[in-house]
């Protein structure tokens, strides 16, 4: 009995060592806490519908879907999806030892190991050994594996975008003409490029053009390129690209949703709503589309409020606010950890004077952001807006604007926090030239921008009007930093 137990443990240990050397979802450090599983599940299921008839793409989709199901605890369903993936790959390539099966066989080995089907696990490890011997290359250097890994990182979490970029880049070094890696690299750059480039030296624009060359039928890429071109006021070329994409792929939900986003950015809100509504008919569970529609209705609300005569238009504003809330609620049903949508929804509850409901959702959103270590600056910004505009509690608003600015000064919300704080401080100083706290806010803003001498002047002025240990500490730290 003891001998049998020891043999079982040894077998398990050997398997575990071999499994950790594989290239598959189980070894790619996909942390469950980083992934909004319902959102990824919806996205993958939608992609499977779009890929209908494309056996290789479906094989990759079912392989990724299986991993999500495994994370959700549906092990048998995961196993069935993996067997579907194997069947599709074999039908497409007409062989069971093609390199495109590396990831699926790896997932099958891991899934069977977790389910204690050790004999099955060993059989898949043997299949992988046969593939490795046949291609005489490490799995980590197979372009098809790098492509599948890159797409997985792109789909599973924004935290993995940089890793996706590295995978596609390595894949292109091995096969520069690979259309999948060219498309993936273009999208990864699109989602990560934050530096200021001219149109001529933008890596994203260059790679999108390259990807379209190798994927001339991919109309989604054309819309991505159009969205980047309008940054540089290349409206004519951008609009031609979008109209061409819509003409060629008028019923493609991804073309419609991104074209809808394009027209919103361009200022054509009604056309954006029309396209997004049409896309929603095909993809009713898309948190992205619901969020984009909420965005459009927010613009309409702001336009109405800016026109004045708020009392006469109050019912219109309320109707539009109700539309915003409807779409934000739908967005978080389909993506329960969608922090931006949760924060915006809480703010709109506040605008509708549902204060306790707003507070409850804000606290839940803060907790989600802390647990995921993600987007805390966003929640801080929206909560500051809520405190300032819905509850008229300026002190709390200042605290949370500062928190947002400290956490992510270069984000749109960080920049808006900066200008909100500046506006508050300057208004208070106009009303009372001896407002020490207002000068301290300006000191904080200078400090965050690295303008230490101006910050010192503001903190000294603040301390001349009010005794405050924190201001004094900040002043001492600043003086130490410039000595």
GROMACS .gro file of C-alpha atoms in nm:
model
  483
    1UNK     CA    1   0.000   0.000   0.000
    2UNK     CA    2   0.277   0.243   0.099
    3UNK     CA    3   0.480   0.137  -0.207
    4UNK     CA    4   0.181   0.199  -0.439
    5UNK     CA    5   0.123   0.542  -0.288
    6UNK     CA    6   0.491   0.632  -0.337
    7UNK     CA    7   0.478   0.519  -0.702
    8UNK     CA    8   0.167   0.731  -0.756
    9UNK     CA    9   0.338   1.036  -0.604
   10UNK     CA   10   0.649   0.982  -0.816
   11UNK     CA   11   0.436   0.952  -1.131
   12UNK     CA   12   0.252   1.270  -1.041
   13UNK     CA   13   0.579   1.455  -0.975
   14UNK     CA   14   0.726   1.349  -1.312
   15UNK     CA   15   0.409   1.454  -1.493
   16UNK     CA   16   0.406   1.788  -1.316
   17UNK     CA   17   0.765   1.861  -1.424
   18UNK     CA   18   0.683   1.781  -1.788
   19UNK     CA   19   0.358   1.980  -1.780
   20UNK     CA   20   0.535   2.298  -1.665
   21UNK     CA   21   0.752   2.285  -1.978
   22UNK     CA   22   0.450   2.303  -2.212
   23UNK     CA   23   0.322   2.602  -2.407
   24UNK     CA   24  -0.050   2.632  -2.331
   25UNK     CA   25  -0.305   2.838  -2.137
   26UNK     CA   26  -0.217   2.660  -1.812
   27UNK     CA   27   0.147   2.776  -1.829
   28UNK     CA   28   0.098   3.132  -1.959
   29UNK     CA   29   0.047   3.288  -1.613
   30UNK     CA   30  -0.316   3.383  -1.680
   31UNK     CA   31  -0.416   3.489  -1.330
   32UNK     CA   32  -0.784   3.438  -1.253
   33UNK     CA   33  -0.795   3.768  -1.063
   34UNK     CA   34  -0.688   3.957  -1.376
   35UNK     CA   35  -0.969   3.817  -1.591
   36UNK     CA   36  -1.334   3.921  -1.608
   37UNK     CA   37  -1.449   3.566  -1.689
   38UNK     CA   38  -1.810   3.644  -1.799
   39UNK     CA   39  -1.682   3.920  -2.030
   40UNK     CA   40  -1.416   3.694  -2.185
   41UNK     CA   41  -1.670   3.412  -2.217
   42UNK     CA   42  -1.913   3.638  -2.406
   43UNK     CA   43  -1.632   3.759  -2.630
   44UNK     CA   44  -1.516   3.407  -2.714
   45UNK     CA   45  -1.867   3.277  -2.780
   46UNK     CA   46  -1.931   3.573  -3.010
   47UNK     CA   47  -1.603   3.508  -3.193
   48UNK     CA   48  -1.700   3.145  -3.249
   49UNK     CA   49  -2.015   3.264  -3.430
   50UNK     CA   50  -1.810   3.502  -3.645
   51UNK     CA   51  -1.558   3.227  -3.730
   52UNK     CA   52  -1.829   2.984  -3.844
   53UNK     CA   53  -1.686   2.767  -4.121
   54UNK     CA   54  -1.320   2.859  -4.049
   55UNK     CA   55  -1.196   2.538  -3.891
   56UNK     CA   56  -0.852   2.659  -3.777
   57UNK     CA   57  -0.992   2.977  -3.618
   58UNK     CA   58  -1.266   2.771  -3.451
   59UNK     CA   59  -1.007   2.527  -3.321
   60UNK     CA   60  -0.822   2.815  -3.153
   61UNK     CA   61  -1.149   2.958  -3.019
   62UNK     CA   62  -1.267   2.632  -2.859
   63UNK     CA   63  -0.924   2.584  -2.704
   64UNK     CA   64  -0.941   2.925  -2.531
   65UNK     CA   65  -1.306   2.871  -2.437
   66UNK     CA   66  -1.211   2.542  -2.271
   67UNK     CA   67  -0.962   2.719  -2.045
   68UNK     CA   68  -1.226   2.973  -1.934
   69UNK     CA   69  -1.469   2.689  -1.862
   70UNK     CA   70  -1.198   2.513  -1.662
   71UNK     CA   71  -1.140   2.828  -1.455
   72UNK     CA   72  -1.515   2.844  -1.390
   73UNK     CA   73  -1.506   2.486  -1.259
   74UNK     CA   74  -1.680   2.318  -1.556
   75UNK     CA   75  -1.414   2.053  -1.614
   76UNK     CA   76  -1.617   1.812  -1.829
   77UNK     CA   77  -1.739   2.096  -2.049
   78UNK     CA   78  -1.380   2.218  -2.082
   79UNK     CA   79  -1.271   1.869  -2.188
   80UNK     CA   80  -1.548   1.853  -2.450
   81UNK     CA   81  -1.443   2.192  -2.591
   82UNK     CA   82  -1.083   2.074  -2.616
   83UNK     CA   83  -1.191   1.759  -2.803
   84UNK     CA   84  -1.390   1.981  -3.042
   85UNK     CA   85  -1.076   2.191  -3.091
   86UNK     CA   86  -0.872   1.876  -3.175
   87UNK     CA   87  -1.138   1.757  -3.421
   88UNK     CA   88  -1.144   2.092  -3.604
   89UNK     CA   89  -0.765   2.116  -3.630
   90UNK     CA   90  -0.734   1.758  -3.757
   91UNK     CA   91  -1.011   1.812  -4.014
   92UNK     CA   92  -0.840   2.129  -4.136
   93UNK     CA   93  -0.485   1.990  -4.159
   94UNK     CA   94  -0.583   1.624  -4.216
   95UNK     CA   95  -0.333   1.500  -3.957
   96UNK     CA   96  -0.314   1.464  -3.579
   97UNK     CA   97   0.044   1.579  -3.531
   98UNK     CA   98   0.032   1.928  -3.684
   99UNK     CA   99   0.204   2.211  -3.494
  100UNK     CA  100  -0.125   2.404  -3.458
  101UNK     CA  101  -0.231   2.134  -3.209
  102UNK     CA  102   0.051   2.209  -2.963
  103UNK     CA  103  -0.156   2.439  -2.739
  104UNK     CA  104  -0.470   2.220  -2.746
  105UNK     CA  105  -0.276   1.903  -2.662
  106UNK     CA  106  -0.100   2.096  -2.384
  107UNK     CA  107  -0.434   2.204  -2.239
  108UNK     CA  108  -0.563   1.846  -2.265
  109UNK     CA  109  -0.258   1.715  -2.078
  110UNK     CA  110  -0.310   1.970  -1.799
  111UNK     CA  111  -0.688   1.921  -1.780
  112UNK     CA  112  -0.653   1.544  -1.752
  113UNK     CA  113  -0.379   1.586  -1.491
  114UNK     CA  114  -0.607   1.805  -1.276
  115UNK     CA  115  -0.885   1.549  -1.318
  116UNK     CA  116  -0.638   1.274  -1.212
  117UNK     CA  117  -0.664   1.101  -1.551
  118UNK     CA  118  -0.290   1.038  -1.551
  119UNK     CA  119  -0.289   0.781  -1.834
  120UNK     CA  120  -0.472   1.027  -2.062
  121UNK     CA  121  -0.234   1.303  -1.954
  122UNK     CA  122   0.064   1.088  -2.052
  123UNK     CA  123  -0.090   1.009  -2.393
  124UNK     CA  124  -0.113   1.382  -2.477
  125UNK     CA  125   0.242   1.441  -2.357
  126UNK     CA  126   0.347   1.164  -2.597
  127UNK     CA  127   0.160   1.333  -2.884
  128UNK     CA  128   0.342   1.658  -2.805
  129UNK     CA  129   0.676   1.476  -2.804
  130UNK     CA  130   0.595   1.338  -3.151
  131UNK     CA  131   0.517   1.691  -3.276
  132UNK     CA  132   0.838   1.831  -3.124
  133UNK     CA  133   1.048   1.559  -3.288
  134UNK     CA  134   0.876   1.616  -3.619
  135UNK     CA  135   0.935   1.991  -3.633
  136UNK     CA  136   1.266   1.990  -3.446
  137UNK     CA  137   1.198   2.324  -3.277
  138UNK     CA  138   1.097   2.446  -2.933
  139UNK     CA  139   0.722   2.507  -2.897
  140UNK     CA  140   0.798   2.860  -2.773
  141UNK     CA  141   0.949   2.939  -3.115
  142UNK     CA  142   0.663   2.807  -3.330
  143UNK     CA  143   0.487   3.105  -3.499
  144UNK     CA  144   0.144   2.938  -3.467
  145UNK     CA  145   0.196   2.897  -3.092
  146UNK     CA  146   0.318   3.256  -3.055
  147UNK     CA  147   0.014   3.376  -3.248
  148UNK     CA  148  -0.228   3.179  -3.031
  149UNK     CA  149  -0.053   3.302  -2.718
  150UNK     CA  150  -0.067   3.663  -2.839
  151UNK     CA  151  -0.440   3.647  -2.919
  152UNK     CA  152  -0.505   3.490  -2.579
  153UNK     CA  153  -0.328   3.778  -2.403
  154UNK     CA  154  -0.522   4.032  -2.614
  155UNK     CA  155  -0.860   3.876  -2.537
  156UNK     CA  156  -0.816   3.790  -2.169
  157UNK     CA  157  -0.708   4.117  -2.005
  158UNK     CA  158  -0.574   4.463  -2.080
  159UNK     CA  159  -0.303   4.380  -1.826
  160UNK     CA  160  -0.158   4.135  -2.080
  161UNK     CA  161  -0.140   4.370  -2.381
  162UNK     CA  162   0.234   4.423  -2.351
  163UNK     CA  163   0.287   4.048  -2.338
  164UNK     CA  164   0.066   4.008  -2.645
  165UNK     CA  165   0.278   4.261  -2.828
  166UNK     CA  166   0.596   4.068  -2.750
  167UNK     CA  167   0.444   3.741  -2.874
  168UNK     CA  168   0.333   3.885  -3.207
  169UNK     CA  169   0.664   4.067  -3.252
  170UNK     CA  170   0.858   3.743  -3.199
  171UNK     CA  171   0.624   3.562  -3.437
  172UNK     CA  172   0.688   3.821  -3.707
  173UNK     CA  173   1.063   3.789  -3.662
  174UNK     CA  174   1.019   3.420  -3.751
  175UNK     CA  175   0.759   3.470  -4.026
  176UNK     CA  176   0.731   3.835  -4.140
  177UNK     CA  177   0.445   3.761  -4.383
  178UNK     CA  178   0.224   3.584  -4.129
  179UNK     CA  179  -0.115   3.755  -4.159
  180UNK     CA  180  -0.238   3.655  -3.811
  181UNK     CA  181   0.071   3.789  -3.634
  182UNK     CA  182   0.064   4.108  -3.844
  183UNK     CA  183  -0.300   4.170  -3.748
  184UNK     CA  184  -0.241   4.084  -3.381
  185UNK     CA  185   0.067   4.305  -3.358
  186UNK     CA  186  -0.123   4.597  -3.514
  187UNK     CA  187  -0.409   4.565  -3.264
  188UNK     CA  188  -0.170   4.523  -2.969
  189UNK     CA  189   0.012   4.843  -3.073
  190UNK     CA  190  -0.320   5.022  -3.120
  191UNK     CA  191  -0.416   4.940  -2.762
  192UNK     CA  192  -0.081   5.021  -2.601
  193UNK     CA  193   0.068   5.316  -2.790
  194UNK     CA  194   0.045   5.618  -2.561
  195UNK     CA  195   0.355   5.816  -2.662
  196UNK     CA  196   0.318   6.119  -2.884
  197UNK     CA  197   0.419   6.036  -3.240
  198UNK     CA  198   0.377   6.218  -3.567
  199UNK     CA  199   0.163   6.041  -3.825
  200UNK     CA  200   0.476   5.959  -4.022
  201UNK     CA  201   0.661   5.783  -3.738
  202UNK     CA  202   0.367   5.624  -3.552
  203UNK     CA  203   0.445   5.250  -3.511
  204UNK     CA  204   0.071   5.181  -3.485
  205UNK     CA  205  -0.017   5.346  -3.815
  206UNK     CA  206   0.277   5.180  -3.989
  207UNK     CA  207   0.183   4.835  -3.856
  208UNK     CA  208  -0.189   4.880  -3.931
  209UNK     CA  209  -0.104   4.959  -4.293
  210UNK     CA  210   0.125   4.655  -4.301
  211UNK     CA  211  -0.146   4.434  -4.149
  212UNK     CA  212  -0.401   4.552  -4.407
  213UNK     CA  213  -0.155   4.459  -4.683
  214UNK     CA  214  -0.136   4.104  -4.550
  215UNK     CA  215  -0.509   4.095  -4.454
  216UNK     CA  216  -0.683   4.290  -4.737
  217UNK     CA  217  -1.022   4.140  -4.644
  218UNK     CA  218  -1.001   4.238  -4.276
  219UNK     CA  219  -1.232   4.539  -4.257
  220UNK     CA  220  -1.195   4.571  -3.880
  221UNK     CA  221  -0.830   4.668  -3.929
  222UNK     CA  222  -0.938   4.945  -4.169
  223UNK     CA  223  -1.164   5.095  -3.903
  224UNK     CA  224  -0.881   5.076  -3.645
  225UNK     CA  225  -0.656   5.263  -3.889
  226UNK     CA  226  -0.929   5.523  -3.944
  227UNK     CA  227  -0.963   5.579  -3.568
  228UNK     CA  228  -0.591   5.641  -3.542
  229UNK     CA  229  -0.581   5.871  -3.848
  230UNK     CA  230  -0.838   6.112  -3.704
  231UNK     CA  231  -0.591   6.183  -3.423
  232UNK     CA  232  -0.389   6.353  -3.695
  233UNK     CA  233  -0.691   6.519  -3.859
  234UNK     CA  234  -0.670   6.294  -4.166
  235UNK     CA  235  -1.049   6.295  -4.187
  236UNK     CA  236  -1.089   6.225  -4.560
  237UNK     CA  237  -0.872   5.914  -4.565
  238UNK     CA  238  -1.024   5.794  -4.237
  239UNK     CA  239  -1.381   5.831  -4.360
  240UNK     CA  240  -1.305   5.653  -4.688
  241UNK     CA  241  -1.164   5.361  -4.492
  242UNK     CA  242  -1.469   5.338  -4.265
  243UNK     CA  243  -1.723   5.374  -4.547
  244UNK     CA  244  -1.537   5.107  -4.749
  245UNK     CA  245  -1.537   4.874  -4.448
  246UNK     CA  246  -1.910   4.928  -4.390
  247UNK     CA  247  -1.991   4.873  -4.756
  248UNK     CA  248  -1.795   4.547  -4.766
  249UNK     CA  249  -1.892   4.417  -4.420
  250UNK     CA  250  -2.223   4.586  -4.343
  251UNK     CA  251  -2.339   4.308  -4.110
  252UNK     CA  252  -2.011   4.235  -3.932
  253UNK     CA  253  -2.070   4.324  -3.564
  254UNK     CA  254  -1.706   4.421  -3.501
  255UNK     CA  255  -1.698   4.649  -3.805
  256UNK     CA  256  -2.024   4.812  -3.694
  257UNK     CA  257  -1.917   4.857  -3.331
  258UNK     CA  258  -1.580   5.013  -3.414
  259UNK     CA  259  -1.731   5.223  -3.694
  260UNK     CA  260  -1.982   5.340  -3.431
  261UNK     CA  261  -1.695   5.437  -3.202
  262UNK     CA  262  -1.525   5.615  -3.496
  263UNK     CA  263  -1.832   5.830  -3.568
  264UNK     CA  264  -1.872   5.911  -3.196
  265UNK     CA  265  -1.512   6.034  -3.180
  266UNK     CA  266  -1.573   6.230  -3.501
  267UNK     CA  267  -1.878   6.396  -3.344
  268UNK     CA  268  -2.149   6.219  -3.550
  269UNK     CA  269  -2.336   6.087  -3.246
  270UNK     CA  270  -2.664   5.994  -3.417
  271UNK     CA  271  -2.488   5.783  -3.679
  272UNK     CA  272  -2.283   5.622  -3.404
  273UNK     CA  273  -2.601   5.529  -3.213
  274UNK     CA  274  -2.757   5.384  -3.530
  275UNK     CA  275  -2.454   5.162  -3.602
  276UNK     CA  276  -2.409   5.052  -3.242
  277UNK     CA  277  -2.780   4.970  -3.209
  278UNK     CA  278  -2.758   4.755  -3.523
  279UNK     CA  279  -2.448   4.582  -3.386
  280UNK     CA  280  -2.630   4.520  -3.057
  281UNK     CA  281  -2.902   4.325  -3.238
  282UNK     CA  282  -2.636   4.071  -3.337
  283UNK     CA  283  -2.440   4.085  -3.012
  284UNK     CA  284  -2.693   4.160  -2.734
  285UNK     CA  285  -2.448   4.045  -2.463
  286UNK     CA  286  -2.167   4.280  -2.565
  287UNK     CA  287  -2.059   4.496  -2.272
  288UNK     CA  288  -1.846   4.698  -2.516
  289UNK     CA  289  -2.145   4.799  -2.734
  290UNK     CA  290  -2.362   4.885  -2.433
  291UNK     CA  291  -2.080   5.099  -2.292
  292UNK     CA  292  -2.029   5.277  -2.624
  293UNK     CA  293  -2.403   5.352  -2.646
  294UNK     CA  294  -2.394   5.493  -2.292
  295UNK     CA  295  -2.102   5.713  -2.406
  296UNK     CA  296  -2.309   5.844  -2.699
  297UNK     CA  297  -2.607   5.929  -2.480
  298UNK     CA  298  -2.371   6.106  -2.234
  299UNK     CA  299  -2.263   6.333  -2.519
  300UNK     CA  300  -2.628   6.406  -2.601
  301UNK     CA  301  -2.694   6.484  -2.233
  302UNK     CA  302  -2.399   6.725  -2.215
  303UNK     CA  303  -2.507   6.898  -2.538
  304UNK     CA  304  -2.858   6.950  -2.399
  305UNK     CA  305  -2.726   7.088  -2.070
  306UNK     CA  306  -2.492   7.326  -2.252
  307UNK     CA  307  -2.779   7.468  -2.452
  308UNK     CA  308  -2.925   7.618  -2.133
  309UNK     CA  309  -3.290   7.640  -2.025
  310UNK     CA  310  -3.240   7.335  -1.805
  311UNK     CA  311  -3.590   7.355  -1.657
  312UNK     CA  312  -3.767   7.334  -1.995
  313UNK     CA  313  -3.545   7.050  -2.110
  314UNK     CA  314  -3.536   6.867  -1.778
  315UNK     CA  315  -3.757   6.578  -1.892
  316UNK     CA  316  -3.541   6.527  -2.204
  317UNK     CA  317  -3.227   6.519  -1.992
  318UNK     CA  318  -3.390   6.267  -1.759
  319UNK     CA  319  -3.493   6.046  -2.051
  320UNK     CA  320  -3.140   6.050  -2.187
  321UNK     CA  321  -2.998   5.982  -1.839
  322UNK     CA  322  -3.229   5.681  -1.813
  323UNK     CA  323  -3.088   5.553  -2.145
  324UNK     CA  324  -2.734   5.595  -2.011
  325UNK     CA  325  -2.820   5.405  -1.694
  326UNK     CA  326  -2.993   5.127  -1.891
  327UNK     CA  327  -2.687   5.064  -2.110
  328UNK     CA  328  -2.441   5.089  -1.820
  329UNK     CA  329  -2.646   4.839  -1.619
  330UNK     CA  330  -2.645   4.602  -1.916
  331UNK     CA  331  -2.268   4.649  -1.959
  332UNK     CA  332  -2.193   4.535  -1.605
  333UNK     CA  333  -2.439   4.244  -1.624
  334UNK     CA  334  -2.227   4.104  -1.907
  335UNK     CA  335  -1.895   4.219  -1.758
  336UNK     CA  336  -1.933   4.222  -1.377
  337UNK     CA  337  -1.583   4.367  -1.321
  338UNK     CA  338  -1.614   4.647  -1.579
  339UNK     CA  339  -1.483   4.916  -1.344
  340UNK     CA  340  -1.532   5.216  -1.577
  341UNK     CA  341  -1.895   5.123  -1.641
  342UNK     CA  342  -1.957   5.054  -1.270
  343UNK     CA  343  -1.810   5.392  -1.168
  344UNK     CA  344  -2.001   5.583  -1.435
  345UNK     CA  345  -2.324   5.404  -1.342
  346UNK     CA  346  -2.280   5.497  -0.975
  347UNK     CA  347  -2.228   5.862  -1.075
  348UNK     CA  348  -2.547   5.857  -1.285
  349UNK     CA  349  -2.742   5.706  -0.996
  350UNK     CA  350  -2.621   6.009  -0.802
  351UNK     CA  351  -2.740   6.244  -1.076
  352UNK     CA  352  -3.080   6.074  -1.055
  353UNK     CA  353  -3.073   6.148  -0.679
  354UNK     CA  354  -3.048   5.778  -0.587
  355UNK     CA  355  -2.773   5.866  -0.345
  356UNK     CA  356  -2.767   5.554  -0.127
  357UNK     CA  357  -2.772   5.330  -0.435
  358UNK     CA  358  -2.483   5.529  -0.579
  359UNK     CA  359  -2.281   5.505  -0.255
  360UNK     CA  360  -2.338   5.130  -0.236
  361UNK     CA  361  -2.220   5.076  -0.595
  362UNK     CA  362  -1.918   5.303  -0.543
  363UNK     CA  363  -1.808   5.102  -0.239
  364UNK     CA  364  -1.850   4.777  -0.435
  365UNK     CA  365  -1.646   4.927  -0.722
  366UNK     CA  366  -1.368   5.042  -0.488
  367UNK     CA  367  -1.354   4.689  -0.345
  368UNK     CA  368  -1.340   4.531  -0.694
  369UNK     CA  369  -1.065   4.770  -0.806
  370UNK     CA  370  -0.858   4.695  -0.493
  371UNK     CA  371  -0.905   4.319  -0.526
  372UNK     CA  372  -0.799   4.328  -0.890
  373UNK     CA  373  -0.534   4.594  -0.827
  374UNK     CA  374  -0.674   4.770  -1.129
  375UNK     CA  375  -0.821   5.110  -1.224
  376UNK     CA  376  -0.845   5.247  -0.870
  377UNK     CA  377  -0.767   5.591  -1.013
  378UNK     CA  378  -1.084   5.569  -1.227
  379UNK     CA  379  -1.308   5.497  -0.929
  380UNK     CA  380  -1.143   5.781  -0.736
  381UNK     CA  381  -1.216   6.024  -1.019
  382UNK     CA  382  -1.584   5.929  -1.054
  383UNK     CA  383  -1.629   5.931  -0.676
  384UNK     CA  384  -1.480   6.281  -0.663
  385UNK     CA  385  -1.728   6.393  -0.930
  386UNK     CA  386  -2.010   6.234  -0.730
  387UNK     CA  387  -1.904   6.409  -0.409
  388UNK     CA  388  -1.861   6.746  -0.580
  389UNK     CA  389  -2.169   6.756  -0.802
  390UNK     CA  390  -2.421   6.524  -0.633
  391UNK     CA  391  -2.344   6.560  -0.262
  392UNK     CA  392  -2.178   6.905  -0.261
  393UNK     CA  393  -1.898   6.776  -0.037
  394UNK     CA  394  -1.599   6.959  -0.171
  395UNK     CA  395  -1.350   6.831   0.086
  396UNK     CA  396  -1.411   6.467  -0.008
  397UNK     CA  397  -1.405   6.555  -0.377
  398UNK     CA  398  -1.063   6.720  -0.334
  399UNK     CA  399  -0.931   6.413  -0.150
  400UNK     CA  400  -1.037   6.176  -0.430
  401UNK     CA  401  -0.926   6.403  -0.715
  402UNK     CA  402  -0.584   6.406  -0.547
  403UNK     CA  403  -0.591   6.027  -0.516
  404UNK     CA  404  -0.670   5.990  -0.888
  405UNK     CA  405  -0.395   6.234  -0.987
  406UNK     CA  406  -0.136   6.057  -0.772
  407UNK     CA  407  -0.229   5.714  -0.907
  408UNK     CA  408  -0.237   5.797  -1.280
  409UNK     CA  409  -0.147   6.157  -1.370
  410UNK     CA  410  -0.117   6.090  -1.745
  411UNK     CA  411  -0.463   5.934  -1.784
  412UNK     CA  412  -0.758   6.144  -1.908
  413UNK     CA  413  -0.908   6.116  -1.559
  414UNK     CA  414  -0.579   6.224  -1.400
  415UNK     CA  415  -0.567   6.530  -1.624
  416UNK     CA  416  -0.931   6.613  -1.551
  417UNK     CA  417  -0.859   6.577  -1.178
  418UNK     CA  418  -0.570   6.823  -1.213
  419UNK     CA  419  -0.789   7.086  -1.380
  420UNK     CA  420  -1.078   7.032  -1.136
  421UNK     CA  421  -0.843   7.085  -0.840
  422UNK     CA  422  -0.690   7.393  -1.004
  423UNK     CA  423  -1.034   7.536  -1.071
  424UNK     CA  424  -1.147   7.474  -0.711
  425UNK     CA  425  -0.831   7.631  -0.564
  426UNK     CA  426  -0.834   7.940  -0.787
  427UNK     CA  427  -1.206   8.003  -0.724
  428UNK     CA  428  -1.151   7.980  -0.347
  429UNK     CA  429  -0.855   8.220  -0.360
  430UNK     CA  430  -1.062   8.471  -0.561
  431UNK     CA  431  -1.326   8.455  -0.289
  432UNK     CA  432  -1.074   8.459   0.000
  433UNK     CA  433  -0.709   8.552  -0.055
  434UNK     CA  434  -0.619   8.402   0.285
  435UNK     CA  435  -0.753   8.051   0.212
  436UNK     CA  436  -0.459   7.836   0.327
  437UNK     CA  437  -0.608   7.509   0.204
  438UNK     CA  438  -0.651   7.651  -0.147
  439UNK     CA  439  -0.281   7.745  -0.160
  440UNK     CA  440  -0.195   7.393  -0.035
  441UNK     CA  441  -0.396   7.244  -0.324
  442UNK     CA  442  -0.192   7.453  -0.568
  443UNK     CA  443   0.123   7.337  -0.387
  444UNK     CA  444   0.016   6.976  -0.434
  445UNK     CA  445  -0.045   7.036  -0.808
  446UNK     CA  446   0.298   7.193  -0.856
  447UNK     CA  447   0.457   6.908  -0.661
  448UNK     CA  448   0.287   6.646  -0.882
  449UNK     CA  449   0.421   6.821  -1.191
  450UNK     CA  450   0.772   6.829  -1.048
  451UNK     CA  451   0.763   7.211  -1.009
  452UNK     CA  452   0.920   7.202  -0.664
  453UNK     CA  453   1.009   7.570  -0.622
  454UNK     CA  454   0.654   7.681  -0.707
  455UNK     CA  455   0.522   7.410  -0.475
  456UNK     CA  456   0.739   7.541  -0.189
  457UNK     CA  457   0.605   7.895  -0.240
  458UNK     CA  458   0.246   7.769  -0.227
  459UNK     CA  459   0.300   7.557   0.085
  460UNK     CA  460   0.477   7.848   0.261
  461UNK     CA  461   0.182   8.070   0.178
  462UNK     CA  462  -0.061   7.804   0.301
  463UNK     CA  463   0.128   7.775   0.631
  464UNK     CA  464   0.118   8.152   0.677
  465UNK     CA  465  -0.261   8.126   0.703
  466UNK     CA  466  -0.316   7.788   0.866
  467UNK     CA  467  -0.129   7.545   1.094
  468UNK     CA  468  -0.114   7.203   0.931
  469UNK     CA  469   0.134   6.920   0.995
  470UNK     CA  470   0.085   6.764   0.653
  471UNK     CA  471   0.160   7.091   0.472
  472UNK     CA  472   0.470   7.131   0.689
  473UNK     CA  473   0.590   6.778   0.607
  474UNK     CA  474   0.538   6.840   0.235
  475UNK     CA  475   0.730   7.166   0.259
  476UNK     CA  476   1.022   7.002   0.439
  477UNK     CA  477   1.034   6.717   0.188
  478UNK     CA  478   1.035   6.960  -0.103
  479UNK     CA  479   1.311   7.171   0.047
  480UNK     CA  480   1.520   6.857   0.107
  481UNK     CA  481   1.468   6.748  -0.255
  482UNK     CA  482   1.618   7.065  -0.404
  483UNK     CA  483   1.917   7.096  -0.172
   0.00000   0.00000   0.00000
